[in-house]
Amino acid sequence: MEGVGFALRPVALLCAWLLFGATWGLGLPSAVYVLDDAAGLGREFDGIGAISGGGATSRLLVNYQEPYRSQILDYLFKPNFGASLHILKVEIGGDGQSTDGTEPSHMHYENDENYFRGYEWWLMKEAKKRNPQIKLIGLPWTFPSWIGKGENWPYDYPHVTVYYIISWILGAKQYHDLDIDYIGIWNERAFNSKYIKLLRYTLDKNGLQQVRIIASDRLWEPISFVLLIDSELHEVVDVIGAHYPGTKTVPNALRTQKKLWASEDYSTFNDEVGAGCWARILNQNYVNGNMTSTIAWNLVASYYEELPFGRCGLMTAQEPWSGHYKVEAPIWITAHTTQFTQPGWSYLQVDGHLEGGGSFVALTDGLGNLTIIIETMTHDHSKCIRPPLPHFRVSPQRATFHLRGSFYPLRTLQVWHSKLGFESANTSLFEQLDPVKVWRGSFSLDLDVDEVYTLTTLKTGRKCSCPEPPPPQPFPSNYKDDFNIRNPPFSEAPNFADQTGVFEYFVNGSDPGDHVFTLRQVVIQRPITWVSDADQTISIIGNFKWVNLTVTCDIYIEKPRDGGVFIAGRVDNGGIYVRRTKGVFFWVYADGTYRVTSDLAGEEVLMKGLSGVRHNAWHTLTLNIQGTSASGLLNGYPLWENVTVSKPSNGWAAIGTRSFEFAQFDNFHVEAR
């Protein structure tokens, strides 16, 4: 029975009670909890979800070969299989850095529309293919420059921003048959009441009445206060979404009587402590804060691990070149809730705090089904990355549940159990135990620390497993891409991770020779930023541990006079820290000069001189880094040699441009030794 309790006996069976009590740890602190639907139900449950984006967090997933890619998607979205997510929230790409990379916009420019850029469309379709009932949310982090007409602000021309967002929603339906369920405002940035009202008006005008509005994806305030004093805004906002609320809400949010969501949470390394964090907040966001949905950042850690917040996904899939992935503990913690509930169920009205520490929630579909999720996560084993976690104690305890109302006739409940052992051999995840017997509406459980139990009337739960994926392998030490693909399935070349700017497959109609199919940097105006994008564009690739490497690439500068491009090695940074990126950068410029710098900003010059390079002509650059020495070739001939490089000692390869400008790249080759 592995820790599952026994049926409560009446007084007449006291001897049996004492016998079982000895078996089940007589002397444990005990408490009684009543689950009753007779007086009505609590808030409606809206589901558990995860975020792809904010940013480029699913970048490497699309490059996986089958069957591994489908296996990963099954673990995330397939009902009664793995995480069985109810909600998928995606970034509306805006061409700007949004944490671990940039995601391309569907409208780089005002007269430009393309609803096949990036991979979020594909991901939403794959999620829907597995679970047609999954809810879809779109939220912008950044916006293309034209939205702000030169200002780093999306609200000066609200009709323009609304047009842009509505286009994305309509494009999802027209080109991908995707119905967007919810739309956000601007991730973790200011909201604008006029914009939100205009958004609702325009949604309705375009027949999108079913799309609900979430605001403001930041903190509970000031949006809650404004909703209380602005009746028109109160009418159009459907959900108050807060980020990293620490399981707490505020009085004003409750007074609005709106749905309350942790619309971004978790953001924690996906080891067992991360699983403990996730288990605790999935329950306590409702128990402490009345939040009826919790959405994890991020869905799957499918970006280079050395970028910011590496492996902060529910599972890990960062090796498309090998096919290796790992189903991490948070997947099975998610399953404890998602496999036994659905949006539209209701929470029961019960306090939910366990007297010995920990929490429980109980939900029903109103049709006789009941699901109880219990967690006993200890303080040090359930810290999330933010906010700081106040001290608390959890101890082994006995919990007795009395089922009342429509649940009284229940005789058995299915039991699923996880125990987080924290580097010990005691970890077990999402294991089905023997059913618990319910005697006259009551049953007991002996609870240890760092456990999760699900008790449910549903018999549909499953812990499925695919065949073992291939073993992990480092990025290939000899890697080539000629970009010669006529109809690419995605707009981005495999394994390149854009950090500022957007690099897309391009058909170069002006070159009938060897450079018809190229990779082109296409963002020529600084986007409305979410963080400080670099002034240069850059896309990284490869193995962060590379030390000695040779990078070769054909380059084509399109911008006259002050245009320029680079290839680089030992690149040490990206994501929200891209402006501070160091490495060895080999630049050539349209004015016929070159530079070697130790930073992306181009300020730490190691060597400079004349190259003879001009715009609108193809040239081949080669950068060779060996130990503390670097050299560069132009069109196969030495241009500079014996430049001393000391830091950084390792890093990725990269390509990029001097500014936001058109430029093309072809025949990329990196060889590391």
XYZ file of C-alpha atoms in Angstrom:
673
model
C 0.000 0.000 0.000
C 3.107 2.201 0.148
C 1.921 4.946 2.443
C -1.738 4.967 1.428
C -4.025 5.051 4.471
C -6.916 2.870 5.417
C -10.658 3.206 5.844
C -11.848 4.946 8.982
C -13.528 2.516 11.396
C -16.415 3.436 13.690
C -16.002 3.194 17.431
C -17.253 -0.387 17.391
C -14.132 -1.349 15.437
C -11.695 0.313 17.825
C -9.456 -2.750 17.950
C -9.086 -2.752 14.215
C -8.344 0.964 14.346
C -5.553 0.396 16.876
C -4.134 -2.476 14.848
C -4.010 -0.413 11.691
C -2.797 2.603 13.665
C 0.269 0.663 14.696
C 0.849 -0.334 11.106
C 0.500 3.203 9.789
C 2.664 5.100 12.191
C 0.728 5.615 15.398
C 1.654 8.942 16.952
C 1.733 11.044 13.813
C 0.087 14.452 14.205
C -3.329 14.164 12.607
C -6.037 16.465 11.350
C -9.432 16.151 9.702
C -10.508 17.925 6.491
C -14.057 18.016 5.159
C -14.786 18.041 1.433
C -18.392 19.050 0.786
C -20.174 20.432 -2.270
C -23.558 20.807 -0.603
C -23.140 24.536 0.046
C -21.876 25.307 -3.444
C -18.523 25.264 -5.183
C -15.490 27.518 -5.335
C -13.950 29.196 -8.347
C -13.918 27.594 -11.774
C -10.626 25.933 -12.689
C -9.077 27.338 -15.887
C -6.214 24.908 -16.443
C -2.457 24.436 -16.206
C -0.232 25.620 -19.028
C 3.214 26.593 -20.215
C 4.831 29.261 -22.383
C 6.740 28.900 -25.624
C 8.506 32.191 -26.119
C 9.793 35.027 -24.084
C 11.897 34.212 -25.918
C 12.993 31.671 -28.453
C 12.761 28.928 -25.820
C 11.507 26.318 -28.323
C 14.121 27.272 -30.911
C 15.933 23.925 -31.109
C 12.811 21.738 -30.846
C 11.801 22.196 -34.464
C 15.124 20.779 -35.664
C 14.626 17.382 -34.005
C 14.209 14.461 -36.352
C 11.335 12.045 -36.058
C 10.339 10.108 -34.068
C 11.992 12.130 -31.294
C 10.255 15.398 -32.045
C 6.826 13.797 -31.861
C 7.767 11.985 -28.669
C 8.667 15.299 -27.025
C 5.410 16.860 -28.189
C 3.450 13.880 -26.862
C 4.985 14.282 -23.407
C 3.910 17.922 -23.406
C 0.448 17.879 -24.954
C -1.027 14.402 -25.404
C -3.840 13.817 -22.896
C -3.215 11.112 -20.280
C 0.341 10.603 -21.442
C 2.659 13.096 -19.735
C 2.177 16.732 -18.787
C -1.175 16.768 -20.644
C -1.183 20.560 -20.666
C -4.478 22.448 -20.810
C -2.995 25.742 -22.060
C -0.273 26.779 -24.513
C 0.833 30.399 -24.376
C 3.082 31.652 -27.175
C 5.038 34.777 -27.887
C 3.770 36.978 -30.675
C 7.195 37.449 -32.217
C 8.278 41.071 -32.474
C 11.860 40.811 -33.856
C 13.399 41.775 -30.496
C 15.319 40.005 -27.739
C 12.871 38.561 -25.242
C 15.064 36.466 -22.893
C 16.968 33.759 -24.784
C 16.684 35.036 -28.325
C 14.514 36.853 -30.818
C 11.344 35.545 -32.431
C 10.402 36.843 -35.879
C 7.381 39.046 -36.406
C 4.623 38.284 -38.875
C 5.034 41.919 -39.981
C 8.636 43.116 -40.037
C 7.340 46.248 -41.795
C 3.978 47.893 -42.253
C 3.437 46.566 -45.774
C 4.852 43.127 -44.974
C 2.782 40.144 -43.823
C 3.989 36.566 -43.536
C 2.231 34.069 -41.293
C 4.776 31.298 -41.747
C 7.758 32.829 -39.979
C 9.111 31.197 -36.866
C 7.795 28.034 -35.263
C 4.997 29.119 -32.916
C 2.330 28.483 -35.586
C 3.682 24.970 -36.025
C 3.822 24.391 -32.272
C 0.226 25.523 -31.739
C -0.931 23.178 -34.500
C 0.987 20.273 -32.991
C -0.570 20.991 -29.598
C -4.055 21.153 -31.115
C -3.410 17.951 -33.061
C -2.829 16.145 -29.770
C -5.431 17.938 -27.689
C -8.129 19.748 -29.687
C -9.405 21.290 -26.433
C -6.148 23.008 -25.507
C -6.476 26.770 -24.955
C -4.197 29.108 -26.925
C -2.861 32.444 -25.680
C -0.846 35.044 -27.578
C 1.251 37.743 -25.898
C 3.785 40.241 -27.329
C 7.152 40.862 -25.674
C 8.559 43.161 -28.373
C 7.153 44.942 -31.418
C 8.603 45.850 -34.818
C 9.877 49.408 -35.052
C 7.128 50.650 -37.362
C 4.542 50.153 -34.599
C 6.055 53.038 -32.627
C 6.928 55.221 -35.638
C 10.421 55.799 -34.307
C 9.599 55.709 -30.595
C 10.360 52.782 -28.293
C 6.720 52.626 -27.200
C 3.701 50.721 -28.593
C 0.881 52.918 -27.260
C 1.428 56.289 -28.968
C -0.552 55.006 -31.961
C -2.894 52.447 -30.363
C -4.837 51.863 -33.582
C -1.580 50.735 -35.251
C -0.739 48.319 -32.430
C -4.288 46.959 -32.406
C -4.138 46.423 -36.166
C -0.882 44.510 -35.731
C -2.251 42.230 -32.983
C -5.570 41.628 -34.722
C -3.665 40.689 -37.886
C -1.811 37.998 -35.928
C -5.080 36.561 -34.572
C -6.769 36.622 -37.991
C -3.650 35.151 -39.627
C -3.648 32.286 -37.142
C -7.150 31.386 -38.299
C -6.776 32.098 -42.013
C -3.459 30.341 -42.572
C -3.372 27.721 -39.825
C -7.006 27.209 -38.759
C -6.069 28.164 -35.194
C -8.557 29.847 -32.891
C -6.817 32.053 -30.356
C -8.646 31.962 -27.010
C -6.878 34.724 -25.070
C -4.741 37.731 -25.962
C -2.406 39.668 -23.685
C -1.241 43.293 -23.696
C 2.550 43.641 -23.289
C 4.632 41.232 -21.261
C 5.730 42.685 -17.907
C 5.533 46.249 -19.146
C 3.086 49.116 -18.758
C -0.508 48.758 -19.902
C -2.596 51.455 -21.528
C -6.326 51.615 -20.833
C -7.141 53.319 -24.136
C -5.302 50.587 -26.020
C -7.082 47.770 -24.149
C -10.509 49.290 -24.832
C -9.676 49.784 -28.504
C -8.413 46.202 -28.685
C -11.739 44.882 -27.357
C -13.709 47.087 -29.733
C -11.668 45.953 -32.728
C -11.800 42.287 -31.739
C -15.596 42.492 -31.662
C -15.718 44.420 -34.921
C -13.730 41.633 -36.594
C -15.970 38.855 -35.312
C -13.526 37.831 -32.587
C -15.880 38.120 -29.642
C -14.642 34.760 -28.347
C -11.103 36.082 -27.809
C -10.772 37.098 -24.177
C -8.335 39.739 -22.866
C -5.724 39.134 -20.150
C -4.142 42.116 -18.401
C -1.560 43.016 -17.570
C 0.970 40.148 -17.288
C 3.006 41.994 -14.720
C 1.891 42.573 -11.094
C -1.537 42.639 -9.449
C -1.303 46.411 -9.224
C -1.930 48.885 -10.723
C -4.233 46.970 -13.089
C -6.526 45.835 -10.248
C -6.954 49.359 -8.901
C -7.640 50.807 -12.356
C -10.257 48.128 -13.047
C -12.095 49.189 -9.866
C -12.283 52.864 -10.867
C -12.766 52.469 -14.630
C -15.998 50.611 -15.309
C -15.408 50.543 -19.071
C -12.013 48.896 -18.642
C -13.526 46.513 -16.094
C -16.022 45.451 -18.722
C -13.430 44.499 -21.342
C -10.753 42.732 -19.241
C -11.599 39.094 -18.595
C -8.583 37.868 -16.636
C -6.081 39.568 -14.342
C -2.765 37.892 -15.035
C 0.114 38.332 -12.574
C 3.684 37.107 -12.893
C 5.509 35.308 -10.097
C 2.929 36.214 -7.438
C 4.505 34.007 -4.778
C 1.104 32.283 -4.334
C -0.385 35.542 -2.995
C -2.894 38.003 -4.369
C -4.018 41.466 -3.202
C -7.386 42.748 -1.947
C -8.044 44.924 -5.011
C -7.639 41.938 -7.329
C -10.207 40.012 -5.314
C -12.572 42.977 -5.300
C -12.664 43.050 -9.097
C -14.274 39.569 -9.041
C -12.262 38.748 -12.156
C -10.535 35.480 -12.889
C -7.067 35.573 -11.305
C -4.203 33.741 -12.993
C -0.519 33.233 -12.383
C -0.061 33.934 -16.069
C 3.691 33.329 -15.803
C 5.311 31.413 -12.960
C 7.962 28.761 -12.122
C 10.983 29.941 -14.216
C 13.091 27.492 -12.229
C 15.781 24.925 -13.101
C 14.057 21.644 -13.854
C 15.784 19.467 -11.284
C 13.999 18.086 -8.233
C 13.961 21.451 -6.458
C 12.288 22.851 -9.560
C 9.769 20.026 -9.378
C 9.166 20.883 -5.718
C 8.621 24.540 -6.602
C 6.154 23.569 -9.304
C 4.260 21.141 -7.055
C 3.923 23.718 -4.301
C 2.727 26.622 -6.444
C 0.309 24.525 -8.513
C -1.674 23.997 -5.323
C -0.889 27.083 -3.300
C -1.564 29.596 -6.058
C -5.190 28.684 -5.489
C -5.056 27.886 -1.765
C -3.337 31.179 -0.889
C -4.219 33.381 -3.835
C -7.447 32.195 -5.499
C -5.601 31.775 -8.807
C -7.396 29.370 -11.104
C -4.643 28.921 -13.674
C -0.868 28.625 -13.411
C 1.287 28.901 -16.520
C 4.950 27.879 -16.485
C 7.800 29.673 -18.145
C 8.835 27.753 -20.011
C 7.329 24.861 -21.910
C 10.495 23.030 -22.930
C 14.130 23.984 -22.437
C 14.979 23.838 -26.118
C 17.644 26.538 -26.335
C 21.371 26.522 -25.660
C 21.745 25.788 -21.962
C 24.379 28.492 -21.370
C 21.929 31.202 -22.368
C 20.100 32.911 -19.468
C 17.807 30.685 -17.398
C 19.133 27.497 -18.960
C 16.936 24.425 -18.419
C 14.054 26.390 -16.893
C 11.524 24.320 -18.842
C 9.198 21.522 -17.814
C 11.478 19.162 -19.754
C 14.764 19.425 -21.681
C 15.256 19.053 -25.436
C 18.403 20.924 -26.442
C 20.183 18.446 -28.725
C 18.425 18.139 -32.082
C 21.712 16.999 -33.638
C 21.726 13.873 -31.414
C 18.001 13.377 -30.789
C 18.612 13.282 -27.044
C 16.002 14.735 -24.695
C 15.079 14.253 -21.052
C 11.661 13.990 -19.440
C 12.283 15.928 -16.247
C 10.452 15.648 -12.924
C 8.213 18.729 -13.521
C 6.463 16.838 -16.326
C 5.157 14.263 -13.847
C 4.369 16.850 -11.200
C 2.191 18.541 -13.833
C 0.459 15.253 -14.583
C -0.747 14.993 -10.982
C -3.146 17.847 -11.778
C -3.650 17.873 -15.531
C -4.440 14.202 -16.082
C -7.258 14.316 -13.526
C -8.868 17.720 -14.106
C -10.033 19.825 -17.017
C -10.803 23.523 -17.494
C -14.420 23.996 -16.462
C -14.110 21.874 -13.341
C -14.575 23.731 -10.052
C -12.559 23.927 -6.880
C -14.315 22.932 -3.681
C -14.746 25.509 -0.957
C -12.140 24.377 1.542
C -9.205 26.071 3.238
C -6.588 23.772 1.693
C -3.792 24.219 4.251
C -2.518 21.059 5.915
C -1.927 21.434 9.641
C 1.504 19.816 9.399
C 2.472 22.009 6.451
C 1.765 21.607 2.777
C -1.540 21.989 1.001
C -4.320 20.287 -0.881
C -6.903 21.244 -3.469
C -10.067 19.377 -4.390
C -11.885 19.744 -7.693
C -15.033 18.324 -9.236
C -16.617 18.258 -12.665
C -20.059 18.566 -11.044
C -20.961 15.163 -12.452
C -19.767 13.044 -9.561
C -16.040 13.041 -10.217
C -13.638 14.218 -7.545
C -9.876 14.853 -7.692
C -7.734 15.730 -4.674
C -4.109 16.849 -5.092
C -1.917 16.974 -1.978
C 1.639 18.350 -1.716
C 4.016 18.384 1.247
C 6.980 20.233 -0.226
C 9.538 21.452 2.291
C 11.040 24.938 2.194
C 14.533 24.148 0.941
C 13.243 21.647 -1.607
C 10.650 23.904 -3.249
C 12.318 27.272 -3.787
C 11.326 28.938 -7.037
C 13.679 31.350 -8.744
C 11.439 34.171 -7.514
C 10.028 35.606 -5.349
C 11.973 34.828 -2.138
C 10.280 32.088 -0.164
C 9.445 32.859 3.507
C 10.431 30.167 5.948
C 7.903 27.455 6.799
C 7.938 23.951 8.237
C 6.472 20.718 6.917
C 6.472 17.498 8.925
C 5.124 13.964 8.512
C 1.429 13.895 9.350
C -1.797 11.967 9.044
C -4.610 13.567 7.059
C -8.164 12.284 7.364
C -10.667 13.401 4.744
C -14.425 13.329 5.292
C -16.355 13.315 2.009
C -19.745 14.954 2.268
C -22.512 16.045 -0.073
C -22.538 14.229 -3.402
C -19.152 12.616 -2.608
C -20.359 10.662 0.421
C -21.336 7.537 -1.583
C -17.808 7.135 -3.016
C -16.213 3.820 -2.066
C -12.746 3.948 -3.668
C -10.337 6.508 -5.067
C -7.480 5.876 -7.480
C -4.081 6.894 -6.087
C -1.054 8.385 -7.865
C 2.059 9.252 -5.914
C 5.396 11.051 -6.311
C 8.208 11.231 -3.789
C 11.110 13.613 -4.410
C 14.229 12.120 -2.886
C 16.659 14.913 -3.843
C 19.676 13.106 -5.212
C 18.851 9.985 -3.204
C 17.578 6.704 -4.555
C 14.172 7.351 -3.029
C 12.690 9.432 -5.843
C 9.616 7.986 -7.513
C 7.527 9.948 -9.969
C 3.858 9.566 -10.821
C 3.478 5.963 -9.706
C 0.046 4.378 -9.434
C -0.609 2.795 -6.045
C -3.432 0.577 -4.870
C -6.782 2.369 -4.640
C -7.724 3.780 -1.255
C -10.895 2.472 0.338
C -13.438 5.006 1.525
C -15.404 3.895 4.592
C -18.612 5.792 5.280
C -17.303 8.818 3.474
C -13.873 8.896 5.139
C -10.295 7.818 4.518
C -6.863 8.627 5.919
C -3.402 9.090 4.484
C -0.028 9.119 6.164
C 1.947 11.879 4.485
C 5.722 12.181 4.456
C 7.586 15.329 3.383
C 8.267 16.192 -0.280
C 5.423 14.093 -1.623
C 2.567 14.609 -4.052
C -0.589 12.542 -4.011
C -3.488 12.558 -6.412
C -6.659 10.780 -5.282
C -9.356 10.642 -7.914
C -12.449 8.929 -9.161
C -10.990 9.011 -12.672
C -9.347 5.865 -14.019
C -7.825 7.491 -17.095
C -4.388 8.374 -15.714
C -1.386 6.867 -17.450
C 2.351 7.184 -17.191
C 3.454 6.488 -20.717
C 6.996 6.211 -21.885
C 8.497 6.317 -25.334
C 11.584 4.294 -26.197
C 14.754 5.742 -24.726
C 16.041 8.633 -26.846
C 19.590 8.479 -28.189
C 22.393 9.292 -25.731
C 23.591 12.897 -25.462
C 26.253 14.092 -27.859
C 28.017 17.452 -28.152
C 27.310 19.711 -31.102
C 29.138 18.331 -34.184
C 32.723 19.518 -34.271
C 32.554 19.784 -38.062
C 29.354 21.554 -39.103
C 28.298 22.968 -42.479
C 25.198 24.665 -43.839
C 24.912 25.984 -47.409
C 21.261 27.080 -46.899
C 20.371 25.491 -50.251
C 16.745 24.658 -49.540
C 14.033 25.796 -51.914
C 11.011 25.320 -49.658
C 12.219 25.360 -46.053
C 9.768 24.045 -43.445
C 10.742 26.930 -41.157
C 12.024 30.425 -41.867
C 15.158 29.959 -39.757
C 18.167 27.758 -40.471
C 18.680 24.842 -38.057
C 20.620 25.467 -34.848
C 21.223 29.183 -35.420
C 19.836 31.078 -32.421
C 19.201 34.751 -33.200
C 20.037 37.038 -30.269
C 19.497 40.418 -31.907
C 17.952 40.740 -35.353
C 16.293 38.009 -37.400
C 18.147 35.721 -39.809
C 15.890 34.097 -42.414
C 16.216 31.851 -45.427
C 16.331 34.048 -48.521
C 16.103 33.517 -52.265
C 18.634 35.865 -53.836
C 17.097 36.486 -57.261
C 19.873 38.895 -58.246
C 22.548 36.186 -58.124
C 22.089 33.404 -60.670
C 25.322 31.741 -59.532
C 26.299 29.951 -56.330
C 24.420 32.233 -53.949
C 20.761 31.864 -54.922
C 19.793 30.439 -51.521
C 21.238 32.327 -48.576
C 20.608 33.332 -44.976
C 19.686 36.997 -44.648
C 19.466 39.374 -41.701
C 16.188 41.194 -42.331
C 15.520 43.629 -39.454
C 16.690 47.093 -40.509
C 15.194 49.169 -37.699
C 15.675 48.659 -33.981
C 12.456 47.057 -32.640
C 10.426 48.305 -29.723
C 12.502 46.516 -27.147
C 11.677 44.437 -24.105
C 15.283 44.379 -22.898
C 18.381 46.128 -24.214
C 18.982 44.504 -27.587
C 22.495 45.017 -28.904
C 23.078 47.729 -31.506
C 24.492 44.969 -33.699
C 22.641 41.846 -34.860
C 23.994 38.418 -33.955
C 23.046 34.761 -34.313
C 24.953 32.131 -32.333
C 25.500 28.454 -33.054
C 27.420 25.463 -31.783
C 29.036 24.333 -28.563
C 29.682 26.833 -25.785
C 32.725 24.766 -24.736
C 34.525 25.301 -28.027
C 38.054 26.677 -27.557
C 39.968 26.110 -30.785
C 37.902 26.584 -33.921
C 37.877 27.770 -37.502
C 34.817 29.600 -38.812
C 34.356 30.208 -42.526
C 31.427 31.980 -44.177
C 30.617 33.782 -47.420
C 29.287 37.261 -46.682
C 27.442 39.908 -48.695
C 27.106 43.454 -47.385
C 24.004 45.158 -48.760
C 24.265 48.506 -47.005
C 26.640 50.967 -48.714
C 29.204 53.170 -46.936
C 28.727 52.196 -43.277
C 27.410 48.641 -43.692
C 29.338 45.759 -42.165
C 29.256 42.124 -41.141
C 31.227 39.784 -38.885
C 31.957 36.176 -38.125
C 32.989 35.270 -34.594
C 34.210 32.553 -32.239
C 34.356 32.039 -28.479
C 31.166 34.086 -28.138
C 30.333 34.053 -24.442
C 26.916 35.626 -24.031
C 23.434 36.123 -25.400
C 19.841 36.536 -24.359
C 19.046 39.450 -22.087
C 22.800 39.967 -21.635
C 23.604 40.240 -25.335
C 24.929 43.792 -25.086
C 27.835 42.632 -22.915
C 28.845 39.809 -25.283
C 32.570 39.118 -25.641
C 34.460 36.879 -28.059
C 36.702 37.174 -31.092
C 34.926 39.164 -33.815
C 36.251 39.527 -37.376
C 34.508 42.492 -39.021
C 34.591 43.754 -42.601
C 32.940 46.983 -43.687
C 31.567 48.446 -46.892
C 34.155 51.251 -46.750
C 36.959 48.743 -47.379
C 38.247 48.412 -43.815
C 38.311 45.586 -41.310
C 38.582 45.228 -37.538
C 39.208 42.497 -35.039
C 37.514 43.137 -31.703
C 37.034 41.252 -28.458
C 33.454 42.450 -28.023
C 30.214 42.599 -29.965
C 30.002 46.349 -29.419
C 33.200 46.706 -31.483
C 34.890 48.943 -28.938
C 37.795 46.733 -27.813
C 39.892 46.748 -31.000
C 42.662 44.165 -31.319
C 43.593 44.860 -34.944
C 42.406 47.035 -37.823
C 43.338 47.870 -41.385
C 42.272 47.853 -45.027
C 40.532 44.906 -46.641
C 39.218 46.125 -49.991
C 35.778 44.672 -49.245
C 32.824 46.514 -50.794
C 29.054 46.170 -50.595
C 27.067 44.190 -53.181
C 29.849 41.658 -53.648
C 30.449 38.218 -52.177
C 33.545 37.612 -50.074
C 34.724 34.690 -47.974
C 35.829 35.290 -44.402
C 37.775 32.799 -42.301
C 38.488 33.174 -38.600
C 40.970 30.795 -36.991
C 41.384 30.725 -33.203
C 44.017 28.482 -31.646
C 44.965 28.868 -28.008
C 45.815 32.529 -27.408
C 46.283 33.399 -31.079
C 43.826 34.316 -33.827
C 44.168 34.974 -37.533
C 41.837 35.928 -40.363
C 41.629 35.217 -44.070
C 39.795 37.098 -46.803
C 38.907 35.074 -49.883
C 41.436 32.438 -48.823
C 44.362 34.822 -48.323
C 45.763 35.959 -44.961
C 44.477 39.409 -43.996
C 45.702 39.523 -40.397
C 47.682 37.146 -38.200
C 48.959 36.449 -34.676
C 46.449 38.574 -32.803
C 46.656 37.718 -29.117
C 43.350 36.693 -27.537
C 43.017 35.761 -23.888
C 39.373 36.143 -22.903
C 36.909 34.613 -23.236
C 38.488 31.177 -23.199
C 35.560 29.411 -24.905
C 32.189 30.031 -26.532
C 29.902 29.657 -29.530
C 30.465 30.604 -33.156
C 28.382 33.463 -34.540
C 27.512 35.642 -37.522
C 26.027 39.104 -37.558
C 25.946 42.671 -38.787
C 27.281 46.065 -37.726
C 23.804 47.568 -37.382
C 20.202 46.760 -38.144
C 20.804 46.257 -41.860
C 20.266 43.804 -44.688
C 23.158 41.387 -45.163
C 23.510 37.838 -46.480
C 25.492 34.787 -45.416
C 26.220 31.561 -47.259
C 28.282 28.374 -46.995
C 28.753 28.559 -43.255
C 31.328 26.106 -41.915
C 32.763 25.680 -38.432
C 35.391 23.163 -37.468
C 36.373 22.823 -33.832
C 39.360 20.935 -32.501
